[in-house]
mmCIF file of C-alpha atoms and ligand atoms in Angstrom:
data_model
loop_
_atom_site.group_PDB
_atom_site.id
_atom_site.type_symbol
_atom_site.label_atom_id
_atom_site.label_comp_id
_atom_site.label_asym_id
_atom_site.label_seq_id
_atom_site.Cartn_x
_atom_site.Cartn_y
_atom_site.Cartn_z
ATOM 1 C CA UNK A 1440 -7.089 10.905 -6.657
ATOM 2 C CA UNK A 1441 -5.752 11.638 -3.384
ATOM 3 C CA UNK A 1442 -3.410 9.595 -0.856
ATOM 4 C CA UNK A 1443 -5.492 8.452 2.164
ATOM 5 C CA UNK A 1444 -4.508 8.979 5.720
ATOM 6 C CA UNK A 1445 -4.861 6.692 8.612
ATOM 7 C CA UNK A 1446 -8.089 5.819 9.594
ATOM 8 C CA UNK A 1447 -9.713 5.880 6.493
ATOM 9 C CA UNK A 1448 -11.732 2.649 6.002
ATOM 10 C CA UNK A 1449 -9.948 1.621 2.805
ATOM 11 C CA UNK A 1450 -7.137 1.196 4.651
ATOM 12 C CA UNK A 1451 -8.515 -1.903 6.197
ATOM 13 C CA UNK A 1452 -9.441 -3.428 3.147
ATOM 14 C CA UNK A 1453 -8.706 -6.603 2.384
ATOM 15 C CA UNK A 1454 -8.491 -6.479 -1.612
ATOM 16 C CA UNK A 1455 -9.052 -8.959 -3.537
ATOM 17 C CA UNK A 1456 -7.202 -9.772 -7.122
ATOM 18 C CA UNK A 1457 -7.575 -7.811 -10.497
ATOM 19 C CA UNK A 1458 -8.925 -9.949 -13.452
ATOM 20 C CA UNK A 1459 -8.176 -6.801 -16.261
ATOM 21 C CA UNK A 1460 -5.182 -4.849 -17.428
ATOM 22 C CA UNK A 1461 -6.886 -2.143 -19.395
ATOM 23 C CA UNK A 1462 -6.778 1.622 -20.810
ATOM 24 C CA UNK A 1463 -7.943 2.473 -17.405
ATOM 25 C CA UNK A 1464 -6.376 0.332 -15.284
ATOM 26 C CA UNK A 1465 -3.365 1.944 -16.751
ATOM 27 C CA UNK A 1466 -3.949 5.585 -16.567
ATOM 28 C CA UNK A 1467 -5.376 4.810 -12.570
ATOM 29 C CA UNK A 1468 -1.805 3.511 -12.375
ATOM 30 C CA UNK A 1469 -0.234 6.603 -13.999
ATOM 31 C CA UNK A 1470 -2.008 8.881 -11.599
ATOM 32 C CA UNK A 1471 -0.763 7.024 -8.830
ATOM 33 C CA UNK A 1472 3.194 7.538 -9.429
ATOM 34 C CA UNK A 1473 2.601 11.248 -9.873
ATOM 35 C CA UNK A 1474 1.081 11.298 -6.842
ATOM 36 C CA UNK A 1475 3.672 8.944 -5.383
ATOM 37 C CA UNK A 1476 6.449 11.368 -6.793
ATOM 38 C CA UNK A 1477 4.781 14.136 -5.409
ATOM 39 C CA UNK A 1478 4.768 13.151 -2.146
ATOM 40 C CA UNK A 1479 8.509 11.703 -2.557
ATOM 41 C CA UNK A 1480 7.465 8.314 -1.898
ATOM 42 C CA UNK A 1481 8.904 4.942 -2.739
ATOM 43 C CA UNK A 1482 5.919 2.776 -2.828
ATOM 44 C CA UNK A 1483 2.009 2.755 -2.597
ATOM 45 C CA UNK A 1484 -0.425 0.623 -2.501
ATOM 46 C CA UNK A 1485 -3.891 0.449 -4.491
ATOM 47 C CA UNK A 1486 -6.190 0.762 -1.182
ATOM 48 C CA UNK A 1487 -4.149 3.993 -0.413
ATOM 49 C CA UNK A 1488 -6.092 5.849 -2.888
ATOM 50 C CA UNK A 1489 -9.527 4.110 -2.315
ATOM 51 C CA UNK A 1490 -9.326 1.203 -4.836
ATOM 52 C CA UNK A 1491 -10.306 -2.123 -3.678
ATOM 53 C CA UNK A 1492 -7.837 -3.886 -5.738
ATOM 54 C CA UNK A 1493 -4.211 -5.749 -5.453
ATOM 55 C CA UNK A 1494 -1.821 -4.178 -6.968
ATOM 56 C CA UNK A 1495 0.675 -1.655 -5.888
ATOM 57 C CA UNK A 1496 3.562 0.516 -7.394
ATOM 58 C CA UNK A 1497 7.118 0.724 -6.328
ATOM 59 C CA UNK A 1498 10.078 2.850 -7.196
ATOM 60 C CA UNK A 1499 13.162 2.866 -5.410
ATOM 61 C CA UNK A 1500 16.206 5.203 -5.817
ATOM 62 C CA UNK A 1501 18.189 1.811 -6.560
ATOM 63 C CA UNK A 1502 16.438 -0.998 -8.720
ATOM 64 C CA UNK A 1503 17.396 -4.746 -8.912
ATOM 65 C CA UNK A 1504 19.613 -3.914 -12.061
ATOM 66 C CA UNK A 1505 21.110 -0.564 -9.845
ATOM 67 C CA UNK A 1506 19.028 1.874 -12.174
ATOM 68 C CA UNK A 1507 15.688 4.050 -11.393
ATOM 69 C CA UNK A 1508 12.587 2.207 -12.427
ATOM 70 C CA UNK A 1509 9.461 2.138 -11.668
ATOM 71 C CA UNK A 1510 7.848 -1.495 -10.444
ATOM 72 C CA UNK A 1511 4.326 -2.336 -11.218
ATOM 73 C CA UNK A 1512 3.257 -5.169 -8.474
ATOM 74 C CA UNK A 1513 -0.128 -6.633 -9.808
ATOM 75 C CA UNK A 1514 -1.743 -10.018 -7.531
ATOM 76 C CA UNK A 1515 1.698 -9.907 -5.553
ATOM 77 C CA UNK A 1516 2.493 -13.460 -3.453
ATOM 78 C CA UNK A 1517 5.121 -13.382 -1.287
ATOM 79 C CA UNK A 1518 6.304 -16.986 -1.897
ATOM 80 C CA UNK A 1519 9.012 -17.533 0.448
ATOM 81 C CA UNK A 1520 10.233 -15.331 3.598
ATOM 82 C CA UNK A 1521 13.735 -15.685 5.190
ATOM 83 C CA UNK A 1522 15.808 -14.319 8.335
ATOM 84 C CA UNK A 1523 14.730 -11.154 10.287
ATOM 85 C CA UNK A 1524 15.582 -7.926 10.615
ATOM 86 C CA UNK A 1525 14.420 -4.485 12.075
ATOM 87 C CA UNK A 1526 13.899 -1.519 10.109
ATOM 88 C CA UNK A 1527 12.505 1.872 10.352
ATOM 89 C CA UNK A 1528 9.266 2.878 8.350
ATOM 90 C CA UNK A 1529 7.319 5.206 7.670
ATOM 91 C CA UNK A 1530 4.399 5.421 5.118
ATOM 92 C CA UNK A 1531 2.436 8.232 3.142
ATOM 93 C CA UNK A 1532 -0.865 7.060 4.913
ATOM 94 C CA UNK A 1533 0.739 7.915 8.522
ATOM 95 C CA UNK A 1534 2.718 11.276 8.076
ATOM 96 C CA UNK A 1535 5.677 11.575 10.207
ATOM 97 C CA UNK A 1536 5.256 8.358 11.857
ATOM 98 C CA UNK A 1537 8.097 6.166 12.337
ATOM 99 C CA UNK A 1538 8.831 3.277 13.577
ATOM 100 C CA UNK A 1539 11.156 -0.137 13.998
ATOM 101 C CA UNK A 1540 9.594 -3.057 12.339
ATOM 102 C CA UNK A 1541 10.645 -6.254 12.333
ATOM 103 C CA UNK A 1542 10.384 -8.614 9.436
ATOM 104 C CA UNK A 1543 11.703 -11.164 7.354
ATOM 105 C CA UNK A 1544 14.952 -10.074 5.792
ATOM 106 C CA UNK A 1545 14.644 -11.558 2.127
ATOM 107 C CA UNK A 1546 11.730 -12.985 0.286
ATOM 108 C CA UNK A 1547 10.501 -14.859 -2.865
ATOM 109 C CA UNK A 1548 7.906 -12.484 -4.110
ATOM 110 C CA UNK A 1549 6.078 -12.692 -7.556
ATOM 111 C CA UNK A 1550 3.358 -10.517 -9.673
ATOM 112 C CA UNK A 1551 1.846 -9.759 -12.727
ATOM 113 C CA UNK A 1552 3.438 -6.747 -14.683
ATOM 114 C CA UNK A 1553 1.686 -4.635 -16.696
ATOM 115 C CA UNK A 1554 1.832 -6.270 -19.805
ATOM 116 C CA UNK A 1555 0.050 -9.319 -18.030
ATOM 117 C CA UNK A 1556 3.727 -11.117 -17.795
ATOM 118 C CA UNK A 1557 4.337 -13.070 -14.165
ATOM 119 C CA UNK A 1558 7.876 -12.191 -13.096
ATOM 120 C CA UNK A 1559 9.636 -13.468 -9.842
ATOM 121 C CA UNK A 1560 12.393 -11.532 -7.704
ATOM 122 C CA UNK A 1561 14.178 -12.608 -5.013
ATOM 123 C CA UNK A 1562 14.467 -9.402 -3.023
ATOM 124 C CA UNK A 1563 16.417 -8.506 -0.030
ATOM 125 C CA UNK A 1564 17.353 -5.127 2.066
ATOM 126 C CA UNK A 1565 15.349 -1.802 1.191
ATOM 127 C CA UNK A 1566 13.167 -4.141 -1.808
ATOM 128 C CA UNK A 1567 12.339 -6.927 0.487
ATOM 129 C CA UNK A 1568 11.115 -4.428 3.050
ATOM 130 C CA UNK A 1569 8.994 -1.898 0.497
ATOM 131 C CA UNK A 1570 7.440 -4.886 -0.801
ATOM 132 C CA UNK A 1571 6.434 -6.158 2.600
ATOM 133 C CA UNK A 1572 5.005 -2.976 3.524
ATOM 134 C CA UNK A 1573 2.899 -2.479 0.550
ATOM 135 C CA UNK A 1574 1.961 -6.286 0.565
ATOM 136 C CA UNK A 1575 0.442 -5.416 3.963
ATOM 137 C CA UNK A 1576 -1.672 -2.675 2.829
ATOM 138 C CA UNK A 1577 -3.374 -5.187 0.538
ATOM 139 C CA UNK A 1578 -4.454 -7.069 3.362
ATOM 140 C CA UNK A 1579 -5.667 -4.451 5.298
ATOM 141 C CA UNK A 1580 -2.037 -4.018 7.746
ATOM 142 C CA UNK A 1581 -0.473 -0.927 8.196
ATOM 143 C CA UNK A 1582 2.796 -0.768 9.731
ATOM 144 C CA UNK A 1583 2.256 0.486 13.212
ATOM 145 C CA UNK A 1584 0.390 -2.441 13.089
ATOM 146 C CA UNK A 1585 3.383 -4.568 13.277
ATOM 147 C CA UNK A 1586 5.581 -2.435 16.119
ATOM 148 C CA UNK A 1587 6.112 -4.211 19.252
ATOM 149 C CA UNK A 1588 4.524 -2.682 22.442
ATOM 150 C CA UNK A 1589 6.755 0.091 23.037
ATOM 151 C CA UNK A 1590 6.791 0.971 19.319
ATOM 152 C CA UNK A 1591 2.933 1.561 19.777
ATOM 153 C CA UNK A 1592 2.922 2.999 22.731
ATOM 154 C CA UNK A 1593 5.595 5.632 21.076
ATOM 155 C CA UNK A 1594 3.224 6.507 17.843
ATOM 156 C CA UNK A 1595 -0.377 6.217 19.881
ATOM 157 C CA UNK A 1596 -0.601 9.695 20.408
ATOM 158 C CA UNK A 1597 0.031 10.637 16.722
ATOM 159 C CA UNK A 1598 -2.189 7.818 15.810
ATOM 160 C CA UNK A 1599 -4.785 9.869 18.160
ATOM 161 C CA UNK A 1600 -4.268 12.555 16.384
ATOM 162 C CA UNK A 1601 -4.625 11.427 12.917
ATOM 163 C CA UNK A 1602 -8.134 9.751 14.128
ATOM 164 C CA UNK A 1603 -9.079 13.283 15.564
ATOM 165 C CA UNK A 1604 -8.116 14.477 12.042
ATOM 166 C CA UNK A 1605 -10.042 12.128 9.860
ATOM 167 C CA UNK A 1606 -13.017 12.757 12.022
ATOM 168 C CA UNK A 1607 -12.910 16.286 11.424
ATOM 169 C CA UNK A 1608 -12.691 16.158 8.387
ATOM 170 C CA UNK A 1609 -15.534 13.651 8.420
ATOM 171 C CA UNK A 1610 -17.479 16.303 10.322
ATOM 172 C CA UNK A 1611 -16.913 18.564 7.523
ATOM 173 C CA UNK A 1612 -18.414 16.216 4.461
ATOM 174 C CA UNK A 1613 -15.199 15.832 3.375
ATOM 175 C CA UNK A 1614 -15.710 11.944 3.745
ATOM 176 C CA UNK A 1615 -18.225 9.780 3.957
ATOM 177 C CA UNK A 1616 -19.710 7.306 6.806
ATOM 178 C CA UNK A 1617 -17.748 4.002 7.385
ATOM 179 C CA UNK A 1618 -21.203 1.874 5.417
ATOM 180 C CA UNK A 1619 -21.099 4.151 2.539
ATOM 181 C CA UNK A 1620 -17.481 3.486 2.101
ATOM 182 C CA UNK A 1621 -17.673 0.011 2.517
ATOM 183 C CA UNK A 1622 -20.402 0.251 -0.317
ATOM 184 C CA UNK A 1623 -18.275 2.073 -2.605
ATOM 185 C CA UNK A 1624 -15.335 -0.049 -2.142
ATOM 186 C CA UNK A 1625 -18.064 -3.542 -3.054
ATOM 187 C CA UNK A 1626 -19.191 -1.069 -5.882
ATOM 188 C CA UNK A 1627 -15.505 -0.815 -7.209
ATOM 189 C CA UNK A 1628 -14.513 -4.709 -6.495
ATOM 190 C CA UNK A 1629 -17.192 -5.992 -8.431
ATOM 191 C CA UNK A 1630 -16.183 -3.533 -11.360
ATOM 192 C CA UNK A 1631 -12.546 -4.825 -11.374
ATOM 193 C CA UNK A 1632 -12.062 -8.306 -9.228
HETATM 194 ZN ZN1 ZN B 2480 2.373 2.447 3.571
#
């Protein structure tokens, strides 16, 4: 398992919802806070490491209850969205980018946990915004997506650069064409969704 950069295809994915909570399922989502840790993130989302599916993990330095904990969002809906507010992000798919975002400032959000249970939070500040940002990647949306115009004229060059990148390593086998992708992401949806 490995993070994915910006512009892998999976990052474009528009995943669809899980059906199963099993032995695998679980150790897929084991592997993906040790690499989340590693990489001294807060949050990441399934389609960062190549799966198809919707569900992503959190862990903040400050939980709901003001202790560390790690958040398991499975077939998130962000239910309601209030005020606005501009924040800077960055994400482990788009290494040292930054940039102002503006979004609603609290939300209604629910999910599945990973005992199957549906739980609700009302989440505002640094929550409402990491589950935002990972809800995106479920639909395909990566931040930069979401700057205004001088926000993205600010990153395009590094966004350059990271295409340049993936290509390269493209070049070198080290991933493969945009249709075989595509097919391997079907291949793992029908498995799981
Ligand atoms: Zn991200």
């Amino acid at each position: 398992m490995r993070i994915l950069k910006y512009p892998h295809p999976a990052l474009r994915h528009k995943s669809r919802p899980i059906v199963r909570i099993d032995a695998e399922f679980r150790k897929t989502v084991r592997e993906m806070f040790e690499l989340m840790h590693q990489e001294r993130g807060i949050g990441l989302a399934a389609n960062q490491v190549g799966l198809p599916y919707r569900f992503f993990i959190m862990n903040l330095a400050a939980s709901i209850e003001g202790v560390n904990k790690e958040f398991v969002f499975i077939n998130p809906v962000i239910k309601k969205r209030n005020g606005s507010e501009v924040l800077e992000e960055g994400c482990l798919s788009l290494p040292d980018i930054f940039g102002e975002v503006r979004r609603p400032e609290r939300i209604v959000v629910s999910a599945y946990d990973m005992a199957g249970d549906e739980f609700t939070y009302e989440l505002s500040g640094l929550h409402a915004r990491a589950v935002q940002h990972e809800y995106d990647h479920l639909d395909g949306v990566v931040f930069t997506d979401r700057l205004g115009p001088t926000g993205k004229l600010a990153v395009r060059e590094a966004l350059e650069d990271l295409t340049v990148e993936f290509e390269g390593d493209r070049a070198l086998g080290r991933f493969a064409d945009d249709e075989t992708i595509q097919q391997e992401l079907a291949e793992l949806e029908r498995l799981r969704t």
